[in-house]
Coordinates of C-alpha atoms in Angstrom, one line a residue:
Chain K
M1 CA 16.8 0.5 -37.4
A2 CA 13.8 -0.1 -35.1
R3 CA 14.1 0.7 -31.4
K4 CA 14.7 -2.5 -29.4
G5 CA 14.3 -3.5 -25.8
K6 CA 17.2 -3.5 -23.4
L7 CA 19.0 -6.7 -22.7
L8 CA 20.1 -7.0 -19.1
I9 CA 22.3 -9.8 -17.9
L10 CA 22.5 -10.7 -14.2
S11 CA 25.5 -12.9 -13.5
G12 CA 27.8 -13.7 -10.6
P13 CA 29.4 -16.7 -8.9
S14 CA 27.4 -19.9 -8.2
A15 CA 25.2 -19.6 -5.0
V16 CA 25.5 -15.8 -4.8
G17 CA 21.7 -15.5 -5.0
K18 CA 21.0 -14.7 -8.7
G19 CA 17.8 -16.7 -8.7
T20 CA 16.5 -15.3 -5.5
V21 CA 17.2 -11.7 -6.6
I22 CA 15.5 -12.3 -10.0
D23 CA 12.5 -14.0 -8.4
A24 CA 12.1 -11.0 -6.0
L25 CA 12.4 -8.5 -8.9
M26 CA 9.9 -10.4 -11.1
G27 CA 7.5 -10.7 -8.2
K28 CA 7.6 -6.9 -7.6
Y29 CA 7.8 -5.5 -11.1
Q30 CA 6.1 -6.8 -14.2
D31 CA 7.7 -4.5 -16.8
I32 CA 10.7 -6.7 -17.8
A33 CA 10.6 -10.2 -19.4
Y34 CA 12.6 -13.0 -17.8
S35 CA 14.3 -15.4 -20.2
I36 CA 14.0 -18.9 -18.8
S37 CA 17.2 -21.0 -19.2
V38 CA 17.5 -24.6 -20.4
T39 CA 19.5 -27.0 -18.3
T40 CA 20.4 -30.7 -18.1
R41 CA 20.7 -30.6 -14.3
Q42 CA 18.1 -32.2 -12.0
P43 CA 15.5 -29.9 -10.5
R44 CA 16.2 -28.8 -6.9
P45 CA 13.3 -29.2 -4.5
G46 CA 10.7 -26.6 -5.4
E47 CA 12.0 -25.8 -8.9
R48 CA 9.4 -26.1 -11.7
D49 CA 9.9 -27.0 -15.3
G50 CA 9.1 -24.1 -17.7
I51 CA 9.1 -21.6 -14.8
D52 CA 12.5 -21.8 -13.1
Y53 CA 14.2 -23.7 -16.0
F54 CA 13.4 -25.8 -19.0
F55 CA 14.7 -29.2 -17.8
V56 CA 15.9 -31.2 -20.7
S57 CA 18.0 -34.4 -21.5
K58 CA 21.6 -34.2 -22.6
E59 CA 20.5 -35.4 -26.0
K60 CA 17.9 -32.6 -26.4
F61 CA 20.6 -30.1 -25.3
S62 CA 23.1 -31.3 -27.9
E63 CA 20.4 -30.9 -30.5
M64 CA 19.7 -27.3 -29.5
I65 CA 23.5 -26.5 -29.8
E66 CA 23.7 -28.1 -33.2
N67 CA 20.6 -26.2 -34.5
N68 CA 22.1 -22.9 -33.2
E69 CA 19.1 -22.4 -30.9
L70 CA 21.1 -21.1 -28.0
I71 CA 22.6 -17.6 -27.5
E72 CA 25.1 -19.1 -25.1
W73 CA 25.7 -22.3 -23.3
A74 CA 28.1 -23.6 -20.7
K75 CA 29.0 -26.7 -18.7
V76 CA 29.0 -25.7 -15.0
H77 CA 29.8 -28.2 -12.3
G78 CA 29.1 -31.1 -14.7
N79 CA 25.7 -29.8 -16.0
Y80 CA 24.8 -27.9 -19.1
Y81 CA 23.0 -24.5 -19.0
G82 CA 21.9 -22.4 -22.0
T83 CA 19.8 -19.5 -23.1
P84 CA 17.2 -20.1 -25.9
K85 CA 17.7 -17.5 -28.7
S86 CA 14.3 -17.2 -30.2
Y87 CA 12.6 -16.0 -27.0
V88 CA 15.2 -13.3 -26.3
E89 CA 15.3 -11.9 -29.9
E90 CA 11.6 -11.9 -30.4
T91 CA 11.0 -10.2 -27.1
L92 CA 13.6 -7.5 -27.7
N93 CA 12.1 -6.8 -31.1
T94 CA 8.8 -5.9 -29.5
E95 CA 10.7 -3.2 -27.6
Q96 CA 10.3 -5.2 -24.4
D97 CA 13.3 -5.4 -22.0
V98 CA 14.6 -8.8 -21.2
I99 CA 16.6 -10.0 -18.2
L100 CA 18.9 -13.1 -18.3
E101 CA 20.3 -14.9 -15.2
I102 CA 23.4 -16.7 -16.3
D103 CA 26.8 -17.8 -15.0
I104 CA 30.0 -16.0 -15.7
Q105 CA 31.0 -18.1 -18.7
G106 CA 27.7 -17.6 -20.3
A107 CA 27.7 -13.9 -19.7
A108 CA 31.1 -13.7 -21.5
Q109 CA 29.6 -15.4 -24.5
V110 CA 26.6 -13.1 -24.5
K111 CA 28.9 -10.1 -24.4
E112 CA 30.6 -11.2 -27.6
K113 CA 27.3 -11.2 -29.5
Y114 CA 25.3 -8.5 -27.7
E115 CA 27.8 -5.8 -26.8
Y116 CA 25.0 -3.3 -26.2
G117 CA 23.8 -5.5 -23.3
V118 CA 23.8 -4.2 -19.7
F119 CA 26.0 -6.5 -17.6
V120 CA 25.4 -6.6 -13.9
F121 CA 27.7 -8.6 -11.6
L122 CA 26.1 -9.9 -8.4
A123 CA 28.8 -10.3 -5.8
P124 CA 28.7 -12.0 -2.4
P125 CA 29.7 -9.8 0.6
S126 CA 32.7 -12.0 0.9
L127 CA 33.9 -15.5 -0.3
K128 CA 33.4 -16.7 3.3
E129 CA 29.8 -15.7 3.2
L130 CA 29.4 -17.4 -0.2
E131 CA 30.7 -20.7 1.2
S132 CA 28.4 -20.5 4.2
R133 CA 25.4 -20.0 1.7
I134 CA 26.4 -23.1 -0.3
Y135 CA 26.6 -25.1 3.0
K136 CA 23.2 -23.9 4.1
R137 CA 21.6 -24.8 0.7
G138 CA 22.7 -28.3 1.5
T139 CA 22.4 -29.6 -2.1
D140 CA 26.2 -29.9 -2.7
S141 CA 28.7 -32.5 -1.6
Q142 CA 31.9 -31.4 0.1
E143 CA 33.8 -32.0 -3.2
S144 CA 31.3 -30.0 -5.1
I145 CA 31.5 -27.1 -2.6
E146 CA 35.3 -27.0 -3.0
V147 CA 35.0 -26.8 -6.8
R148 CA 32.4 -24.1 -6.5
M149 CA 34.6 -22.0 -4.2
E150 CA 37.6 -22.4 -6.4
N151 CA 35.6 -21.2 -9.4
A152 CA 34.0 -18.4 -7.4
S153 CA 37.4 -17.1 -6.5
K154 CA 38.4 -16.9 -10.1
E155 CA 35.1 -15.5 -11.2
M156 CA 35.3 -12.6 -8.9
K157 CA 38.1 -11.2 -11.0
K158 CA 35.7 -11.0 -14.0
V159 CA 33.9 -8.1 -12.5
E160 CA 36.0 -5.7 -14.6
D161 CA 34.1 -6.9 -17.7
Y162 CA 30.8 -5.7 -16.2
D163 CA 29.0 -2.4 -16.3
Y164 CA 27.6 -2.6 -12.7
I165 CA 28.3 -4.4 -9.5
I166 CA 25.7 -5.1 -6.8
V167 CA 26.9 -6.6 -3.5
N168 CA 24.1 -9.0 -2.4
D169 CA 24.2 -8.4 1.3
E170 CA 20.4 -8.1 1.6
I171 CA 18.0 -9.3 -1.0
E172 CA 15.7 -6.3 -0.8
K173 CA 18.6 -3.8 -1.2
A174 CA 20.0 -5.8 -4.1
V175 CA 16.6 -5.8 -5.9
K176 CA 16.2 -2.1 -5.3
K177 CA 19.6 -1.5 -6.9
L178 CA 18.8 -3.8 -9.8
K179 CA 15.5 -2.0 -10.4
A180 CA 17.4 1.4 -10.2
I181 CA 19.8 0.2 -12.9
I182 CA 16.9 -0.8 -15.2
I183 CA 15.2 2.6 -14.7
A184 CA 18.5 4.5 -15.3
E185 CA 19.3 2.4 -18.4
R186 CA 16.0 3.4 -19.8
C187 CA 16.9 7.0 -19.4
K188 CA 20.2 6.7 -21.2
V189 CA 20.8 9.0 -24.1
D190 CA 21.7 6.7 -27.1
Chain F
M1 CA 44.1 8.4 -6.2
A2 CA 41.6 8.7 -3.4
R3 CA 38.0 7.6 -4.2
K4 CA 35.9 10.7 -4.8
G5 CA 32.2 11.4 -4.6
K6 CA 30.1 11.4 -7.8
L7 CA 29.4 14.7 -9.4
L8 CA 25.8 14.9 -10.9
I9 CA 24.7 17.7 -13.1
L10 CA 21.0 18.3 -13.7
S11 CA 20.5 20.7 -16.6
G12 CA 17.8 21.5 -19.1
P13 CA 16.0 24.5 -20.7
S14 CA 14.9 27.4 -18.5
A15 CA 11.5 26.7 -16.8
V16 CA 11.6 23.0 -17.4
G17 CA 11.4 22.4 -13.6
K18 CA 15.0 21.8 -12.5
G19 CA 14.6 23.6 -9.2
T20 CA 11.3 21.8 -8.4
V21 CA 12.8 18.4 -9.1
I22 CA 16.0 19.1 -7.1
D23 CA 13.9 20.4 -4.1
A24 CA 11.7 17.3 -4.2
L25 CA 14.8 15.1 -4.4
M26 CA 16.6 16.8 -1.5
G27 CA 13.4 16.7 0.5
K28 CA 13.1 13.0 0.1
Y29 CA 16.8 11.8 0.3
Q30 CA 19.6 13.2 2.3
D31 CA 22.4 11.3 0.9
I32 CA 23.5 13.7 -1.8
A33 CA 24.8 17.3 -1.3
Y34 CA 23.3 20.2 -3.2
S35 CA 25.7 22.8 -4.5
I36 CA 24.0 26.2 -4.2
S37 CA 24.5 28.5 -7.1
V38 CA 25.4 32.1 -7.0
T39 CA 23.4 34.6 -9.1
T40 CA 23.0 38.3 -9.7
R41 CA 19.3 38.0 -10.5
Q42 CA 16.6 39.2 -8.1
P43 CA 15.1 36.6 -5.8
R44 CA 11.7 35.3 -7.0
P45 CA 8.9 35.2 -4.4
G46 CA 9.7 32.5 -1.9
E47 CA 13.4 32.2 -2.8
R48 CA 15.8 32.4 0.1
D49 CA 19.4 33.6 0.1
G50 CA 21.9 30.9 1.0
I51 CA 19.3 28.2 0.4
D52 CA 18.0 28.5 -3.1
Y53 CA 20.8 30.7 -4.3
F54 CA 23.5 33.0 -3.0
F55 CA 22.2 36.4 -4.3
V56 CA 25.1 38.7 -5.0
S57 CA 25.8 42.0 -6.8
K58 CA 27.3 42.2 -10.2
E59 CA 30.5 43.6 -8.6
K60 CA 30.8 40.6 -6.3
F61 CA 30.2 38.2 -9.1
S62 CA 32.9 39.8 -11.3
E63 CA 35.3 39.5 -8.3
M64 CA 34.5 35.7 -8.0
I65 CA 35.2 35.3 -11.7
E66 CA 38.6 37.1 -11.4
N67 CA 39.6 35.1 -8.4
N68 CA 38.8 31.8 -10.2
E69 CA 36.3 30.9 -7.6
L70 CA 33.7 29.5 -10.0
I71 CA 33.6 26.2 -11.8
E72 CA 31.4 27.7 -14.4
W73 CA 29.4 30.8 -14.9
A74 CA 27.0 32.1 -17.6
K75 CA 24.9 35.0 -18.5
V76 CA 21.3 33.8 -19.0
H77 CA 18.5 36.2 -19.9
G78 CA 20.6 39.2 -18.7
N79 CA 21.6 37.7 -15.3
Y80 CA 24.7 35.9 -14.2
Y81 CA 24.7 32.5 -12.6
G82 CA 27.7 30.5 -11.4
T83 CA 28.8 27.5 -9.3
P84 CA 31.3 28.1 -6.4
K85 CA 34.3 25.8 -6.8
S86 CA 35.4 25.3 -3.2
Y87 CA 32.2 23.7 -1.9
V88 CA 32.0 21.2 -4.8
E89 CA 35.6 20.1 -4.6
E90 CA 35.8 19.9 -0.8
T91 CA 32.6 17.9 -0.7
L92 CA 33.7 15.4 -3.5
N93 CA 36.9 14.9 -1.6
T94 CA 35.0 13.6 1.4
E95 CA 33.5 10.9 -0.9
Q96 CA 30.2 12.6 -0.7
D97 CA 28.2 12.9 -4.0
V98 CA 27.2 16.4 -5.1
I99 CA 24.4 17.5 -7.4
L100 CA 24.5 20.7 -9.4
E101 CA 21.5 22.4 -11.0
I102 CA 22.7 24.5 -13.9
D103 CA 21.7 25.8 -17.3
I104 CA 22.8 24.3 -20.6
Q105 CA 25.8 26.7 -21.1
G106 CA 27.1 26.1 -17.6
A107 CA 26.8 22.3 -18.0
A108 CA 28.9 22.5 -21.1
Q109 CA 31.7 24.3 -19.1
V110 CA 31.5 21.7 -16.3
K111 CA 31.8 18.9 -18.8
E112 CA 35.1 20.4 -20.1
K113 CA 36.6 20.3 -16.5
Y114 CA 34.8 17.3 -15.0
E115 CA 34.5 14.8 -17.8
Y116 CA 33.7 12.1 -15.2
G117 CA 30.6 14.0 -14.2
V118 CA 27.1 12.4 -14.7
F119 CA 25.1 14.7 -17.0
V120 CA 21.3 14.5 -16.8
F121 CA 19.1 16.5 -19.2
L122 CA 15.7 17.4 -17.9
A123 CA 13.4 17.8 -20.9
P124 CA 9.9 19.3 -21.1
P125 CA 7.2 16.9 -22.5
S126 CA 7.0 19.4 -25.4
L127 CA 8.1 23.0 -26.2
K128 CA 4.4 23.9 -26.1
E129 CA 4.2 22.6 -22.5
L130 CA 7.3 24.6 -21.6
E131 CA 5.8 27.8 -22.9
S132 CA 2.7 27.2 -20.9
R133 CA 4.8 26.7 -17.7
I134 CA 6.6 30.0 -18.2
Y135 CA 3.3 31.8 -18.7
K136 CA 1.9 30.2 -15.5
R137 CA 5.0 31.2 -13.5
G138 CA 4.0 34.8 -14.4
T139 CA 7.5 36.2 -13.7
D140 CA 8.5 36.9 -17.3
S141 CA 7.5 39.6 -19.8
Q142 CA 6.2 38.7 -23.3
E143 CA 9.6 39.6 -24.7
S144 CA 11.4 37.5 -22.1
I145 CA 9.2 34.5 -22.8
E146 CA 10.0 34.8 -26.5
V147 CA 13.7 34.8 -25.8
R148 CA 13.4 31.9 -23.4
M149 CA 11.5 29.8 -26.0
E150 CA 14.0 30.6 -28.7
N151 CA 16.8 29.5 -26.4
A152 CA 14.9 26.4 -25.3
S153 CA 14.4 25.3 -28.9
K154 CA 18.2 25.5 -29.5
E155 CA 19.0 23.9 -26.1
M156 CA 16.9 20.8 -26.8
K157 CA 19.5 19.8 -29.4
K158 CA 22.2 19.6 -26.7
V159 CA 20.7 16.5 -25.3
E160 CA 23.2 14.5 -27.3
D161 CA 26.0 15.7 -25.0
Y162 CA 24.3 14.2 -22.0
D163 CA 24.4 10.7 -20.4
Y164 CA 20.7 10.6 -19.4
I165 CA 17.4 12.2 -20.3
I166 CA 14.4 12.6 -18.1
V167 CA 11.2 13.9 -19.5
N168 CA 9.6 16.0 -16.7
D169 CA 6.0 15.1 -17.3
E170 CA 5.3 14.5 -13.5
I171 CA 7.6 15.7 -10.7
E172 CA 7.3 12.5 -8.7
K173 CA 8.2 10.3 -11.7
A174 CA 11.1 12.6 -12.6
V175 CA 12.5 12.5 -9.0
K176 CA 12.2 8.7 -9.0
K177 CA 14.2 8.5 -12.2
L178 CA 16.8 10.9 -11.0
K179 CA 17.2 8.9 -7.8
A180 CA 17.5 5.7 -9.8
I181 CA 20.3 7.3 -11.9
I182 CA 22.1 8.2 -8.6
I183 CA 21.8 4.6 -7.2
A184 CA 22.8 3.1 -10.6
E185 CA 25.8 5.3 -10.9
R186 CA 27.0 4.3 -7.4
C187 CA 26.9 0.6 -8.7
K188 CA 29.0 1.4 -11.7
V189 CA 32.2 -0.7 -12.2
D190 CA 35.0 1.9 -12.5

């Protein structure tokens, strides 16, 4: 069997800062490939199609599911999110490491198919802090915040299924830890 | 059970540079405790008693074995080396991480008693490179070099028993990788 790249999965509750940590990692290090997710949700201010996400219609998303083009997909807070399969598999086959940023449901699906993946749970310093971050982001209704918080509370228990946990108290520290995990995983004896 | 510190073991063939890597690590980071080994061999130029090793007589060493004061001990190239137990256990109990620098035989003994230890194999870029390092060190006779090389060739196969491998091609890179392993291990989900 040919040597393959490492598949890293960064997951954690909604609004914990997964995107910010990945952006900071990718800005600093160019030795890992980022798999862009596909979503049916509307772009938030500043988000760019083909860079932050591939923004698609519900029809297009359904088509991708039917054609088995997604590694995982999930409906989160009313919107669909998925990971295109071809990019991930082709990149791993070139011995390049790939990092995915996905929600907890999606990560569980990836674990079923890619048990050799490295699963990293990004945790908020506390649920209170998480709630305050969602408020500050200002893109969610009160009702939506309540749903997110309820989900987050359940999702925190899933940490047991992960290989690593990083508490996102400071972006820079979290990025340093994520980078350390990538370096260490590359040193693992198979 | 109380949370304990992590026990890291850096091992590898003789002359691969374990001591240099540990010195550089300890010089740069002060957040891990180094367990000083006890040995019956003569100090090399520059080595200091109680800092690089505890230099003791063969009689004293035998006494320590009899009193069960060593985690592991081994006879390597005609000299005895061992790891004092009290320091390691007391330090781990204070939740402080400890790093040991030991030969391959000693590491195998530690693995029997501390299976939760993190075992890191420091490898030379090649056996040819290792031989050239022993020559340059200039502290070994031709016969001693031959014995070391024969052992090293056997020891390289033990890498399978380790969690991580670091190829010591450049000290700075090796230290960075070792530090990354320490950080990553601290993020592990138990």
